[in-house]
Every structure is written in C-alpha cells, then in structure tokens.
PDB file of C-alpha atoms in Angstrom:
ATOM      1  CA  UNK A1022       4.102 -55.821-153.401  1.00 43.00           C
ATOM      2  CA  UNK A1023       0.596 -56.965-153.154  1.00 43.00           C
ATOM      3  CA  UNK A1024      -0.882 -53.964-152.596  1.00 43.00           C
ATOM      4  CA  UNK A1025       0.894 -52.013-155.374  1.00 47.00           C
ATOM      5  CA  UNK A1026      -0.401 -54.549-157.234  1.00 45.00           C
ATOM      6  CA  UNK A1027      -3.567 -54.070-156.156  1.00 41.00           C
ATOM      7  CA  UNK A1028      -3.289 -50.442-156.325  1.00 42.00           C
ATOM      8  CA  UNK A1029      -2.362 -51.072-160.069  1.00 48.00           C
ATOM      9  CA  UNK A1030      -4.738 -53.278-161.282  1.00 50.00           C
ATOM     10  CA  UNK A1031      -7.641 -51.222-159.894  1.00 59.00           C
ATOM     11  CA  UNK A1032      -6.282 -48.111-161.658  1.00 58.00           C
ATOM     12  CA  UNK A1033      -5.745 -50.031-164.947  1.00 56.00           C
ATOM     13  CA  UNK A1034      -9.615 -50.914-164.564  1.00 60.00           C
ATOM     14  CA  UNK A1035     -10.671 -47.012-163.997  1.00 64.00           C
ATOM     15  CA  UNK A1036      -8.859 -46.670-167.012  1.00 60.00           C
ATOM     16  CA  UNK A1037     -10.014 -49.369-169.184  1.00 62.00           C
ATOM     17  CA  UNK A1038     -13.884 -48.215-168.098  1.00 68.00           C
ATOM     18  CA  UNK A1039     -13.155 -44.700-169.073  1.00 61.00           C
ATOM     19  CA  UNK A1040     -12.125 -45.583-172.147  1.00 62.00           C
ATOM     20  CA  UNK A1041     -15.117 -47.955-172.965  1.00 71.00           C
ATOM     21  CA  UNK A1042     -17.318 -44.810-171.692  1.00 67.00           C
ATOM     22  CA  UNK A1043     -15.858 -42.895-174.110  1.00 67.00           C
ATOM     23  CA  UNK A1044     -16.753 -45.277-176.864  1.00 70.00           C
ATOM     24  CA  UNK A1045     -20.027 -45.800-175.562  1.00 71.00           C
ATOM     25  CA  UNK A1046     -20.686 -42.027-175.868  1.00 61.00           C
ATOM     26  CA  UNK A1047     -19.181 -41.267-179.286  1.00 59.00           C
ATOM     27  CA  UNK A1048     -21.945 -44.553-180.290  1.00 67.00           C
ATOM     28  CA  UNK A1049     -24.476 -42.763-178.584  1.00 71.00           C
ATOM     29  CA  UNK A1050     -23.684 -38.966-180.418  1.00 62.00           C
ATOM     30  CA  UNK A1051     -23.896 -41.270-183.503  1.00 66.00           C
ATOM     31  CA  UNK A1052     -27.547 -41.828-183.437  1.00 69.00           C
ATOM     32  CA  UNK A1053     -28.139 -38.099-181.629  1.00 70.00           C
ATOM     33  CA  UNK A1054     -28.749 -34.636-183.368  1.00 66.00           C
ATOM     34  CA  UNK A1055     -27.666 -31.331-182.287  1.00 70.00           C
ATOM     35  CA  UNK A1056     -27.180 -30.198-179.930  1.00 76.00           C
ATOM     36  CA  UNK A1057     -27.103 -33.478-177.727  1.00 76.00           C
ATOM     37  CA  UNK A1058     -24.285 -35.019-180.187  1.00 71.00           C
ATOM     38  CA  UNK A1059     -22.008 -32.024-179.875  1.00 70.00           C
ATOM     39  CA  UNK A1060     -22.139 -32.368-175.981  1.00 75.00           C
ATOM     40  CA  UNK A1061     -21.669 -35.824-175.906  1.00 66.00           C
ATOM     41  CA  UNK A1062     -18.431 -35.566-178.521  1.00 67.00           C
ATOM     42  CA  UNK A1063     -17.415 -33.610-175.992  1.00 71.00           C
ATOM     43  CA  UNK A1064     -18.243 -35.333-172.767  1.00 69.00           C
ATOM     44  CA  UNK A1065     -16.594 -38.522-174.774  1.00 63.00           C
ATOM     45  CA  UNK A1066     -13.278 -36.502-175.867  1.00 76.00           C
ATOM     46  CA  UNK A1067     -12.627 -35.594-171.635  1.00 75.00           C
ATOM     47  CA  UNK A1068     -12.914 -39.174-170.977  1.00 62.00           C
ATOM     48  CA  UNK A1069      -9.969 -39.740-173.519  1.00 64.00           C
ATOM     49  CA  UNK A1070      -8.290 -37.385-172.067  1.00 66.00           C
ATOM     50  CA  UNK A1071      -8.279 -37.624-168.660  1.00 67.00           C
ATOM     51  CA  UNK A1072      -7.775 -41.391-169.341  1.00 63.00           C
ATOM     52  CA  UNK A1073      -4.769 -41.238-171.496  1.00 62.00           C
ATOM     53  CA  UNK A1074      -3.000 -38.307-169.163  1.00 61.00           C
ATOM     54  CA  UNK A1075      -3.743 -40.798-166.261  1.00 56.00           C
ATOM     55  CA  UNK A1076      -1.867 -43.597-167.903  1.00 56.00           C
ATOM     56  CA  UNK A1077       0.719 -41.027-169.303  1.00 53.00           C
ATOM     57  CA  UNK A1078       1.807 -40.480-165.647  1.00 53.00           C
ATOM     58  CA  UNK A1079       1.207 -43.863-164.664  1.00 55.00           C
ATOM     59  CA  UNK A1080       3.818 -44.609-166.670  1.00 49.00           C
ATOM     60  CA  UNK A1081       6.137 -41.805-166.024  1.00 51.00           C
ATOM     61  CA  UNK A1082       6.020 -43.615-162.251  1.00 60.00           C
ATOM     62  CA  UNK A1083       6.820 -46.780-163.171  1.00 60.00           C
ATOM     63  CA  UNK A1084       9.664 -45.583-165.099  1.00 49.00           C
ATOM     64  CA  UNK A1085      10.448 -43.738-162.016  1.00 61.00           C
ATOM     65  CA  UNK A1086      10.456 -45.677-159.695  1.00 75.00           C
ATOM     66  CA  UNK A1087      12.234 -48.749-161.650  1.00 84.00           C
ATOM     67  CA  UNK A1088      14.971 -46.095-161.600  1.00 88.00           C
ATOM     68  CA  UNK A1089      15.108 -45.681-157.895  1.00 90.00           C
ATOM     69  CA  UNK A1090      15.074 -49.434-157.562  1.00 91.00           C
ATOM     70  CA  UNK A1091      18.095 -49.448-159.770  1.00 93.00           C
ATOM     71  CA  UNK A1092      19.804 -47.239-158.399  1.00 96.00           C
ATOM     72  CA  UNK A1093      18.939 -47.152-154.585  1.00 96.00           C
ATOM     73  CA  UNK A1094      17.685 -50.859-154.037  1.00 95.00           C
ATOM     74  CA  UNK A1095      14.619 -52.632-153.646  1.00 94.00           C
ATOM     75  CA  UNK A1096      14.573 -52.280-150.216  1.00 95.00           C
ATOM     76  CA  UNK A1097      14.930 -48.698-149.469  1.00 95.00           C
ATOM     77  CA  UNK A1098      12.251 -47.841-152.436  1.00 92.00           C
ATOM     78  CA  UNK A1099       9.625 -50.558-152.464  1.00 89.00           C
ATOM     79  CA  UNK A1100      10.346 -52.463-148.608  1.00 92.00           C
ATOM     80  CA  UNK A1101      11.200 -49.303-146.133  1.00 93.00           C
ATOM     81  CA  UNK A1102      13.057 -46.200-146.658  1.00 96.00           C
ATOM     82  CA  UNK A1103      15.160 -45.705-143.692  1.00 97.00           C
ATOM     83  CA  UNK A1104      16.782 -42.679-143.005  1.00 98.00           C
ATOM     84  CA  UNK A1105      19.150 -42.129-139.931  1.00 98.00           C
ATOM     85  CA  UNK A1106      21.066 -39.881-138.077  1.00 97.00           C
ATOM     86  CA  UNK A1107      23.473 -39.310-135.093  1.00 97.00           C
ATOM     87  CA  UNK A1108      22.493 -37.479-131.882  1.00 95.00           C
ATOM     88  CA  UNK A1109      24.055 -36.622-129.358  1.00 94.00           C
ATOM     89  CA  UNK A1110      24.462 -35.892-125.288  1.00 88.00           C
ATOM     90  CA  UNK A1111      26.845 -33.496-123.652  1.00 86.00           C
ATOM     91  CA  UNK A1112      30.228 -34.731-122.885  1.00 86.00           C
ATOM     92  CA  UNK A1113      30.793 -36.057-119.348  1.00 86.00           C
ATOM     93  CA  UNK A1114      33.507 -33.619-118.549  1.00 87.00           C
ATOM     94  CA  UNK A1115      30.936 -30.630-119.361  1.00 82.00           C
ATOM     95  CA  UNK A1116      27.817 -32.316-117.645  1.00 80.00           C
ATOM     96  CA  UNK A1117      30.179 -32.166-114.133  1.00 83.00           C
ATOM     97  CA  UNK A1118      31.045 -28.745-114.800  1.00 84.00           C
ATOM     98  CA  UNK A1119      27.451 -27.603-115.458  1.00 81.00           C
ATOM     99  CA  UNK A1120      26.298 -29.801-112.807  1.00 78.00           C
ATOM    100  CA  UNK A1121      24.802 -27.179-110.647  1.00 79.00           C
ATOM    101  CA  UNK A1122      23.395 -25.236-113.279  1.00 79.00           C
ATOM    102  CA  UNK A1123      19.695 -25.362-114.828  1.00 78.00           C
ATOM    103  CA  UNK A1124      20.002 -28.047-117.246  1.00 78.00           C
ATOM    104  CA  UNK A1125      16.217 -25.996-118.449  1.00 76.00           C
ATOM    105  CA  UNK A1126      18.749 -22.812-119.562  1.00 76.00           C
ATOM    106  CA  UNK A1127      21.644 -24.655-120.981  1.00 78.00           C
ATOM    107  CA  UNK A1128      19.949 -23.487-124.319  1.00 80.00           C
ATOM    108  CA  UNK A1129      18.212 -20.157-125.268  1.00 80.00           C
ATOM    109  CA  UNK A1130      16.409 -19.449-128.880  1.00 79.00           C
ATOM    110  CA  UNK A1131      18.949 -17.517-131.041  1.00 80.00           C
ATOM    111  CA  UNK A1132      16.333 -14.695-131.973  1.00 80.00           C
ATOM    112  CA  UNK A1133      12.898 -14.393-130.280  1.00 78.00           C
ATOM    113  CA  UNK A1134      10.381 -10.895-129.773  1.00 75.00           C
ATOM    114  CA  UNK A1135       9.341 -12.083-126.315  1.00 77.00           C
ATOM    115  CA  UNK A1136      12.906 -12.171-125.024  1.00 70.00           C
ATOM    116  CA  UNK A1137      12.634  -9.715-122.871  1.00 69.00           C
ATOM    117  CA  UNK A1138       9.437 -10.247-121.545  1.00 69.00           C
ATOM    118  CA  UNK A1139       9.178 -14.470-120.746  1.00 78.00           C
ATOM    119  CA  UNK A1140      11.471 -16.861-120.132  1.00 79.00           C
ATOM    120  CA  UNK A1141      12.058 -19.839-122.507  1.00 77.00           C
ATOM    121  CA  UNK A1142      12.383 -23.285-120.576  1.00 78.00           C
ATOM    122  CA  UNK A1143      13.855 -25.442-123.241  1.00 79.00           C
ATOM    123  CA  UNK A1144      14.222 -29.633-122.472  1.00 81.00           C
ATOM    124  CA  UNK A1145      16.886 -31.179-124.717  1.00 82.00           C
ATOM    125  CA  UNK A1146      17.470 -34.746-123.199  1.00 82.00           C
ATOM    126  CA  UNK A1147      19.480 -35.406-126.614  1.00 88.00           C
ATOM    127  CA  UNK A1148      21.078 -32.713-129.445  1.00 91.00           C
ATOM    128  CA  UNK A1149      21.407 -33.610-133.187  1.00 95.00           C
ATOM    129  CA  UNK A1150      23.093 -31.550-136.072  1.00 96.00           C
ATOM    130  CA  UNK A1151      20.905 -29.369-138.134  1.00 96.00           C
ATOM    131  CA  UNK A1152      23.147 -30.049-141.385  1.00 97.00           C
ATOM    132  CA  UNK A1153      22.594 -33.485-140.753  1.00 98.00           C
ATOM    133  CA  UNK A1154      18.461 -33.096-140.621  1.00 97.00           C
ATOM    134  CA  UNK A1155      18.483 -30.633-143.304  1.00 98.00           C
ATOM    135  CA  UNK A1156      20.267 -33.109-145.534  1.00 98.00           C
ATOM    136  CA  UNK A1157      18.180 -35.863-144.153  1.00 98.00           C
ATOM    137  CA  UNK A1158      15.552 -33.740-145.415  1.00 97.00           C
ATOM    138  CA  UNK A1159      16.044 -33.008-148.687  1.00 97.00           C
ATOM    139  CA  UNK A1160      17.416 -36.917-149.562  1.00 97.00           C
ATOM    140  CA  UNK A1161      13.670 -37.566-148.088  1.00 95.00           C
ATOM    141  CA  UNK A1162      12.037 -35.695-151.620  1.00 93.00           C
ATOM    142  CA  UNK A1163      14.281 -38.330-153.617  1.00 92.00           C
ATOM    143  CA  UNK A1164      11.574 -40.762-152.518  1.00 88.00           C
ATOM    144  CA  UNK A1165       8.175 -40.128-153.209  1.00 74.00           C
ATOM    145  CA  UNK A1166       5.473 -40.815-150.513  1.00 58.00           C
ATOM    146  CA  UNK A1167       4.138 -43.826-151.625  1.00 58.00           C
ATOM    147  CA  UNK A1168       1.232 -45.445-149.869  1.00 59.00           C
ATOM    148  CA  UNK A1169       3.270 -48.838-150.289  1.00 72.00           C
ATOM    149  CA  UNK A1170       6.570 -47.872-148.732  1.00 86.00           C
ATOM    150  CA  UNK A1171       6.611 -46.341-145.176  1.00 90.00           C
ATOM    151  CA  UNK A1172       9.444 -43.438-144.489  1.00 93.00           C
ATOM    152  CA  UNK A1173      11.285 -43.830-141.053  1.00 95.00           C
ATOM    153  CA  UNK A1174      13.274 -41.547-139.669  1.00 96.00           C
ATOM    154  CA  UNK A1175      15.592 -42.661-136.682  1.00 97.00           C
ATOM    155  CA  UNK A1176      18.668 -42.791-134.776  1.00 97.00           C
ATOM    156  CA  UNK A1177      22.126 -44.487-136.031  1.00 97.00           C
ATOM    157  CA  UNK A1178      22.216 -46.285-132.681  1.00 95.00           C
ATOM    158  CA  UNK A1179      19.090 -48.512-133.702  1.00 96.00           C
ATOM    159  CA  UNK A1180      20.649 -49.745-137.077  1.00 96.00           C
ATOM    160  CA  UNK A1181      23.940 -50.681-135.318  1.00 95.00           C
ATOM    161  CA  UNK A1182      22.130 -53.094-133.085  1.00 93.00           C
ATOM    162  CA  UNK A1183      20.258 -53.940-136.441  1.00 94.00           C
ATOM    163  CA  UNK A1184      21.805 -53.653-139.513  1.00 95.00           C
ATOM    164  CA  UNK A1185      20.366 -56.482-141.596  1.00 96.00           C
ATOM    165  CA  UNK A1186      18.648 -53.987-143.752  1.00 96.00           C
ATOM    166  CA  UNK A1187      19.055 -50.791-146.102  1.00 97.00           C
ATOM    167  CA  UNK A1188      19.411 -47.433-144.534  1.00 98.00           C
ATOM    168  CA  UNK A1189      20.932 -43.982-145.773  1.00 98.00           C
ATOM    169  CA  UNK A1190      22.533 -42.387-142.903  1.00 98.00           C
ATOM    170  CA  UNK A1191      23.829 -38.696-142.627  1.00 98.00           C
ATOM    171  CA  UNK A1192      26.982 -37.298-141.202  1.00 97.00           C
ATOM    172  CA  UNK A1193      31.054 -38.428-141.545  1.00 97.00           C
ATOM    173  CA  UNK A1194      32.305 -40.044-138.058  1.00 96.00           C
ATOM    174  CA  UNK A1195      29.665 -38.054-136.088  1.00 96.00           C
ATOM    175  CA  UNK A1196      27.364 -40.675-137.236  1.00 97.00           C
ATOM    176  CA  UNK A1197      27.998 -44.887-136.110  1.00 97.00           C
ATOM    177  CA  UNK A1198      27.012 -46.348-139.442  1.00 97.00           C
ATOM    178  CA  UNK A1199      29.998 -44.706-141.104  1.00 97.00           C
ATOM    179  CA  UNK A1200      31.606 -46.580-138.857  1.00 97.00           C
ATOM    180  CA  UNK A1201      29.816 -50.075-139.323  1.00 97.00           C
ATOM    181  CA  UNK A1202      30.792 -49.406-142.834  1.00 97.00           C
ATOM    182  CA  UNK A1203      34.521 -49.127-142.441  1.00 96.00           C
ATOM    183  CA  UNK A1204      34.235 -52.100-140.332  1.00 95.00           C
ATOM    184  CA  UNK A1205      32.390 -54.147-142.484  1.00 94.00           C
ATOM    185  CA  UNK A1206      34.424 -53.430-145.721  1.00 94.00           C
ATOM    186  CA  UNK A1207      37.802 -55.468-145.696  1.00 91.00           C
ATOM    187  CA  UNK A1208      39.010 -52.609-147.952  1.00 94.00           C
ATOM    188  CA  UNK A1209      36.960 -49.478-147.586  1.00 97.00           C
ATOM    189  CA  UNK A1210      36.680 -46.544-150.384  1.00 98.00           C
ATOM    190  CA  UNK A1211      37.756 -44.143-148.041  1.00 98.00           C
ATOM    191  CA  UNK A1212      39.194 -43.324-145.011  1.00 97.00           C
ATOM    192  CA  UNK A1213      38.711 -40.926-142.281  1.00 97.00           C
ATOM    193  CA  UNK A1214      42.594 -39.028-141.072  1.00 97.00           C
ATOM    194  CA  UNK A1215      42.825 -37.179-138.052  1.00 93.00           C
ATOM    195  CA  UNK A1216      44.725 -33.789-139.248  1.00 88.00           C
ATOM    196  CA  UNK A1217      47.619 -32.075-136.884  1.00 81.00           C
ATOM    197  CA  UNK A1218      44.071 -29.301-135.690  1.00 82.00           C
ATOM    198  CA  UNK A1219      41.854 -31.251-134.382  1.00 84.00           C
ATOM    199  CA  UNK A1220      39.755 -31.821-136.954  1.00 91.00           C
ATOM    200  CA  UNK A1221      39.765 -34.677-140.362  1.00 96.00           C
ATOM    201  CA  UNK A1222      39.908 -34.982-143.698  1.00 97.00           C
ATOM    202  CA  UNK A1223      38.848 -38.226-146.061  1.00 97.00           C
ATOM    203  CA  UNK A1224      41.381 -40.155-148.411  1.00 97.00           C
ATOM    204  CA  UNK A1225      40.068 -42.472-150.818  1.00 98.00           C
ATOM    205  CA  UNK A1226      41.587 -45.428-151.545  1.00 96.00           C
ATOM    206  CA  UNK A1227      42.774 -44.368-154.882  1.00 96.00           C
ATOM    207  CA  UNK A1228      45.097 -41.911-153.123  1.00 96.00           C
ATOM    208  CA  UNK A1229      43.315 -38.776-153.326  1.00 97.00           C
ATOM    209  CA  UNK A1230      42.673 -36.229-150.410  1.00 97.00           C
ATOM    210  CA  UNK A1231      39.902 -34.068-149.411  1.00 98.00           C
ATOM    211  CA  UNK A1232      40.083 -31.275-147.014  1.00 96.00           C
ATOM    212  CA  UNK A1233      37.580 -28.528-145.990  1.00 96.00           C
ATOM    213  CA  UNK A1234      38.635 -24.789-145.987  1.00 94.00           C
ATOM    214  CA  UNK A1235      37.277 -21.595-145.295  1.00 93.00           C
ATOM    215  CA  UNK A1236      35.851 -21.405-148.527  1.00 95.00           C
ATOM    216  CA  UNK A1237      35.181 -24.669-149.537  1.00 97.00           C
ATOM    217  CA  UNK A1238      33.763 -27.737-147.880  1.00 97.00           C
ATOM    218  CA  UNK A1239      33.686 -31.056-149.399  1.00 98.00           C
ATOM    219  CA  UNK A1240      30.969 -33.912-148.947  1.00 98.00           C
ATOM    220  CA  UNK A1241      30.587 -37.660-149.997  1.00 98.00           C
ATOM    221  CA  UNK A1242      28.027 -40.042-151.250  1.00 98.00           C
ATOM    222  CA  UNK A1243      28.887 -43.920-150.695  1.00 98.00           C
ATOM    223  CA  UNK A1244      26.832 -46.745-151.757  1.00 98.00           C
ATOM    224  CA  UNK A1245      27.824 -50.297-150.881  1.00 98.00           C
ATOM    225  CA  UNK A1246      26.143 -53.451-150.796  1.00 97.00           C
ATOM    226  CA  UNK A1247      26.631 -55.299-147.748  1.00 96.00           C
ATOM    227  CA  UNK A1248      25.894 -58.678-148.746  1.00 94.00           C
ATOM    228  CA  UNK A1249      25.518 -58.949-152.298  1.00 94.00           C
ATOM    229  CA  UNK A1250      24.745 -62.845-152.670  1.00 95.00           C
ATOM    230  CA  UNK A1251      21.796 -63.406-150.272  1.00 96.00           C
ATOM    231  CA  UNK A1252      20.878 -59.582-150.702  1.00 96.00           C
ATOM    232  CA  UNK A1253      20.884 -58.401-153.879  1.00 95.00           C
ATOM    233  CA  UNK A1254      18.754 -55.753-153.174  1.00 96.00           C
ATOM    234  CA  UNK A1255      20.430 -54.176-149.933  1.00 97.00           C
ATOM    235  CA  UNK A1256      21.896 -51.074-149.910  1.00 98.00           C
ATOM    236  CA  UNK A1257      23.601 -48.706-147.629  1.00 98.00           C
ATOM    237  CA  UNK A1258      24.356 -45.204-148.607  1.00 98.00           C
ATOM    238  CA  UNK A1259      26.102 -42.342-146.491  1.00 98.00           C
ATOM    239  CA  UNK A1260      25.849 -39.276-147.095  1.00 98.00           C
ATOM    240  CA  UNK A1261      28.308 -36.883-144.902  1.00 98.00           C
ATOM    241  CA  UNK A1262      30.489 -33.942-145.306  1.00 97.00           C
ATOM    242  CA  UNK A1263      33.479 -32.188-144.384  1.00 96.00           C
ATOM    243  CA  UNK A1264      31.507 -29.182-142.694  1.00 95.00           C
ATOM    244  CA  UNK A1265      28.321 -28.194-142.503  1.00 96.00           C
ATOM    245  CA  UNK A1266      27.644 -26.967-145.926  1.00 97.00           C
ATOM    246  CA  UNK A1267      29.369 -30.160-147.081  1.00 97.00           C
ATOM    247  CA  UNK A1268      26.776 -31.866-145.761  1.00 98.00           C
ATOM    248  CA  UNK A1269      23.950 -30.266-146.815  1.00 98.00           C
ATOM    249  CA  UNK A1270      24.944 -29.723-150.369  1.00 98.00           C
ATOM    250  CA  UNK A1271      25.612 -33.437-150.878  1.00 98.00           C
ATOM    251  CA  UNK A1272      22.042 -34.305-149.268  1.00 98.00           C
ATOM    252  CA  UNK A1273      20.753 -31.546-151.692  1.00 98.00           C
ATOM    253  CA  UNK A1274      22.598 -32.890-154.683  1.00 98.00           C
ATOM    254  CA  UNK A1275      21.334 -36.617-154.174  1.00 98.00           C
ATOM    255  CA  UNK A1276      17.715 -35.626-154.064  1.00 97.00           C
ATOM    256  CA  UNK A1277      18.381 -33.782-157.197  1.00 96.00           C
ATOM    257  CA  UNK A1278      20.561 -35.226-159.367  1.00 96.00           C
ATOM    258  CA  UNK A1279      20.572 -39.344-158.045  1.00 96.00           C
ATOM    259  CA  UNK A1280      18.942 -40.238-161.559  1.00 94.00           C
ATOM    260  CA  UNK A1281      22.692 -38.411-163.417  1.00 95.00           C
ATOM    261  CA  UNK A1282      24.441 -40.286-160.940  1.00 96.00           C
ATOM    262  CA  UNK A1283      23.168 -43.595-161.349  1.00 94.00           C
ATOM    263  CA  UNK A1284      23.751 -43.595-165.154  1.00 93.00           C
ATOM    264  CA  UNK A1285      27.332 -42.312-164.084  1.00 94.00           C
ATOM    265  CA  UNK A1286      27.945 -45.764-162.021  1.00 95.00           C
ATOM    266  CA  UNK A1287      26.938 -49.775-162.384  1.00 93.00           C
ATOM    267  CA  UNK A1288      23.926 -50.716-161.060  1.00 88.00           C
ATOM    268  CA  UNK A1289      25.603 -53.689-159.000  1.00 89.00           C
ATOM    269  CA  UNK A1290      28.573 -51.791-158.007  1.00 95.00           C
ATOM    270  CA  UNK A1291      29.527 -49.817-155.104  1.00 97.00           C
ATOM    271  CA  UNK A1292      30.831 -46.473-155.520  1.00 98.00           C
ATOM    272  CA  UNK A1293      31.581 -43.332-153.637  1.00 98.00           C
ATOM    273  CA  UNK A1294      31.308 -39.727-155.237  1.00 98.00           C
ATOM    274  CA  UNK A1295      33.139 -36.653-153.794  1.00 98.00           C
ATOM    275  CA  UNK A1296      31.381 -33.235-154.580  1.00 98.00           C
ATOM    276  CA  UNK A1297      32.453 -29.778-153.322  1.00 98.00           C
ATOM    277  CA  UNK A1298      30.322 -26.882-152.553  1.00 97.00           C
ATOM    278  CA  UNK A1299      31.225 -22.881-151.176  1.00 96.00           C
ATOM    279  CA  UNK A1300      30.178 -22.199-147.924  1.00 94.00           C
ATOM    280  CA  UNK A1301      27.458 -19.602-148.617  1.00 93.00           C
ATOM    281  CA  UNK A1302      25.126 -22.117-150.574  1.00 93.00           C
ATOM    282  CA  UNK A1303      24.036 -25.684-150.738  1.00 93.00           C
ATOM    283  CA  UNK A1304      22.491 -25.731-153.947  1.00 95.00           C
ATOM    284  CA  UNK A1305      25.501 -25.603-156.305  1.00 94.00           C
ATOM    285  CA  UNK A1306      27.960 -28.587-155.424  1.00 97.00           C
ATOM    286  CA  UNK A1307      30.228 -29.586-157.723  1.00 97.00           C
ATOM    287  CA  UNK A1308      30.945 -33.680-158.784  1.00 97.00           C
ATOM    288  CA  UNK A1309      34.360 -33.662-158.029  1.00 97.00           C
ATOM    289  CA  UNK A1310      35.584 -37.701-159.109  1.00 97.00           C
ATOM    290  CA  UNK A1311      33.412 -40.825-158.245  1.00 97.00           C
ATOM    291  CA  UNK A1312      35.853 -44.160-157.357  1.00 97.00           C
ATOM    292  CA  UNK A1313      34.299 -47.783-158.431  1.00 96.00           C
ATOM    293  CA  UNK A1314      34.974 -51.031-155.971  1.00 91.00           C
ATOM    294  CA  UNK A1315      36.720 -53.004-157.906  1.00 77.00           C
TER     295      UNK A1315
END
C-alpha cells in the first residue's frame, strides 16, 4: 500500500505540473504575437490534454480496481494474486507396468514436421491438465499486472500445507483445495456424487443437479470466505468444471464478465454460480442459477 501510494502521489504531481505548464504558457502567448502565440496556444492546449486523459484513466483504475477489491478481496487484488492448480504423477499400478520402458518416450508431440527425421526425448517428472492452465490463464487477464501486486502461479499442494491466505484454484476434485473447501465448510454449496460410470456430477445444496453430456458440459464458480471475522478480506474462489470445456468456459467467463457477476451477488457473501457451455467453444457459457450462503 505504500508504494501505490507512492506511485499515486507522484503521478498526481506530473499532473498538477502539467497543468500549471499549461497556464504558464497560455500567460506567456498573452504577451506574444504571431506566430509564437499560436504555437504556444497550442503547445499549452496538449498539456491539457494529455493531463486531463491521464487523470481520466487514472480514474477509470481506481474505479477498477475498487471493483476487484469488492468483489475478489483485498488480498488477491492489492496483497498477492494466487492462482493454483493440480498436477499430477502416473498411477502406481501403471508406473510398475511401464517399469521397463523409457520413461523419455512415455510421451510423443501430437503433430511435429521433424517426426520422421529426430527423435523427441520429452522429461515430464509431473503432468497437469491443459483445461485447467488455459482457464488459469484467462482468470489471470481479470487482474491487471500491477507493479504493486505480484501474480503467482503454483501447485494446490502448497496452499494445503498453507492456506491462511486467498487463492483461486482450478479444477473440480482433480484439484485439493476443492477439497479443503468441502472440509472447511460445515455445510458446503455443493457437493461432488460419484455417478453409476465412473465419473461425477455436482448437487448444490438447494437440491439441484448438474451433469455433463456429450453436448454440454457444465462448470462452477465458488467464492467463500474462510474466516470472515479476523479476515474480512480473504477469499477463496474455485473455478472447475464438469469436462474440459466446462472448465475453460467458466475460467473464460470470470475474466470476462466478474464485474456482471459481482453486482449479481453481496459483496460479503459467499456464493457459487453454475454456467453451461457446448463442447465446441469456450467463449459462450451460459449463467445457469447462482445459490447465496445463507
């Protein structure tokens, strides 16, 4: 906070300067003749310019960002804007059966010219989801780089063993801090059901019941405040999805429409919103219902 305000007050005085240059050069095309006093009027009319467009956006990002802080917390938009997601190693039944084999060629690239002519040696100690990076990814635009808030991306494992903090984390039970969130809530907004296939869907806790099809996948955006009285300020959001495309298109949807949601919900309350999406695009989800704690 001291360097924003810092930041500020040296701006305010660029401004303030320009403006008393432009005075001083309108009092100085006063006393001139042409054609010095037509380019001075001129020189002075930039100055106003320039400074009042620079305060007219100066503005416009105060506004801004007092509406992130509303809506996603002091701490994610002014402390540290954590971002996390799940990754994961092979499963210890496949690891024996592979055990022999090149862990270098587990992988190849999916399309590549020099296929046929070199060989790709690819090390993946660790895999993550690409849904859950590309949503990662386009929540990241939602907050913009600031020199006064550092962006850090990292792995759910590191906010379980320190959680005393805001975070938005991506993916549905892939991803530990959906978990941490179930098992901090006494009565969570939704639940994750194991279906009869080997796969899930979410209930809410007003009853309703989402499930992913062929040709439509549905996501969720959950904000909660983990401990409202000695942190006002702390947030944690998920953002996950039935599917792939669930996923993404609810990331997408938060970076682009966060401001419509937070006039849709409380600022102190904590909320989940369901959205649903087709499978062929990410950038036309659909606000399904949004459920208040009470």
């Amino acid at each position: 906070m001291g360097i924003r305000r810092i930041l500020n007050s040296q701006r305010l005085w660029l401004d303030l300067a320009g403006l008393a240059l432009s005075a001083g050069l309108f009092v100085a095309a006063f006393h001139a003749r042409d054609p010095i006093q037509d380019m001075l009027v001129g020189v002075a009319t930039s100055f106003i310019f320039a400074t009042i467009l620079d305060m007219f956006i100066t503005l416009q990002n105060r506004l801004a960002d007092r509406a992130r802080v509303h809506f996603f917390g002091a701490e994610l938009v002014r402390k540290e804007t954590l971002l996390c997601y799940p990754d994961f190693v092979m499963h210890d039944d496949v690891r024996v059966t592979l055990g022999h084999h090149n862990q270098q060629m587990l992988f190849q690239r999916p399309h590549s010219r020099f296929q046929e002519v070199t060989v790709h040696r690819i090390d993946i100690p660790r895999v993550v989801a690409a849904n859950d990076i590309q949503s990662l990814l386009y929540v990241s635009t939602a907050f913009e780089a600031r020199r006064t808030c550092p962006l850090i991306i990292t792995v759910d494992t590191m906010i379980i063993e320190d959680c005393a903090r805001s975070f938005v984390s991506f993916g549905l039970s892939s991803n530990d801090c959906t978990h941490l969130y179930a098992n901090e809530h006494a009565d969570p907004l939704f639940t994750i059901v194991e279906d009869e296939v080997g796969s899930e869907f979410i209930r809410l806790r007003n009853g309703s019941e989402y499930r992913s099809t062929k040709r439509k996948q549905y996501g969720i955006i959950l904000r909660y405040a983990p401990n409202p009285e000695e942190f006002p300020e702390r947030r944690w959001l998920l953002v996950a999805g039935l599917g792939p495309v669930g996923t993404t298109a609810t990331g997408w949807y938060l970076s682009q429409h966060w401001r419509q949601l937070a006039g849709s919900v409380p600022r102190n309350k904590n909320f989940i919103a369901v959205l649903s999406t087709g499978v062929y695009t990410d950038h036309a989800p659909h606000l399904e219902e949004i459920c208040l704690d009470d």
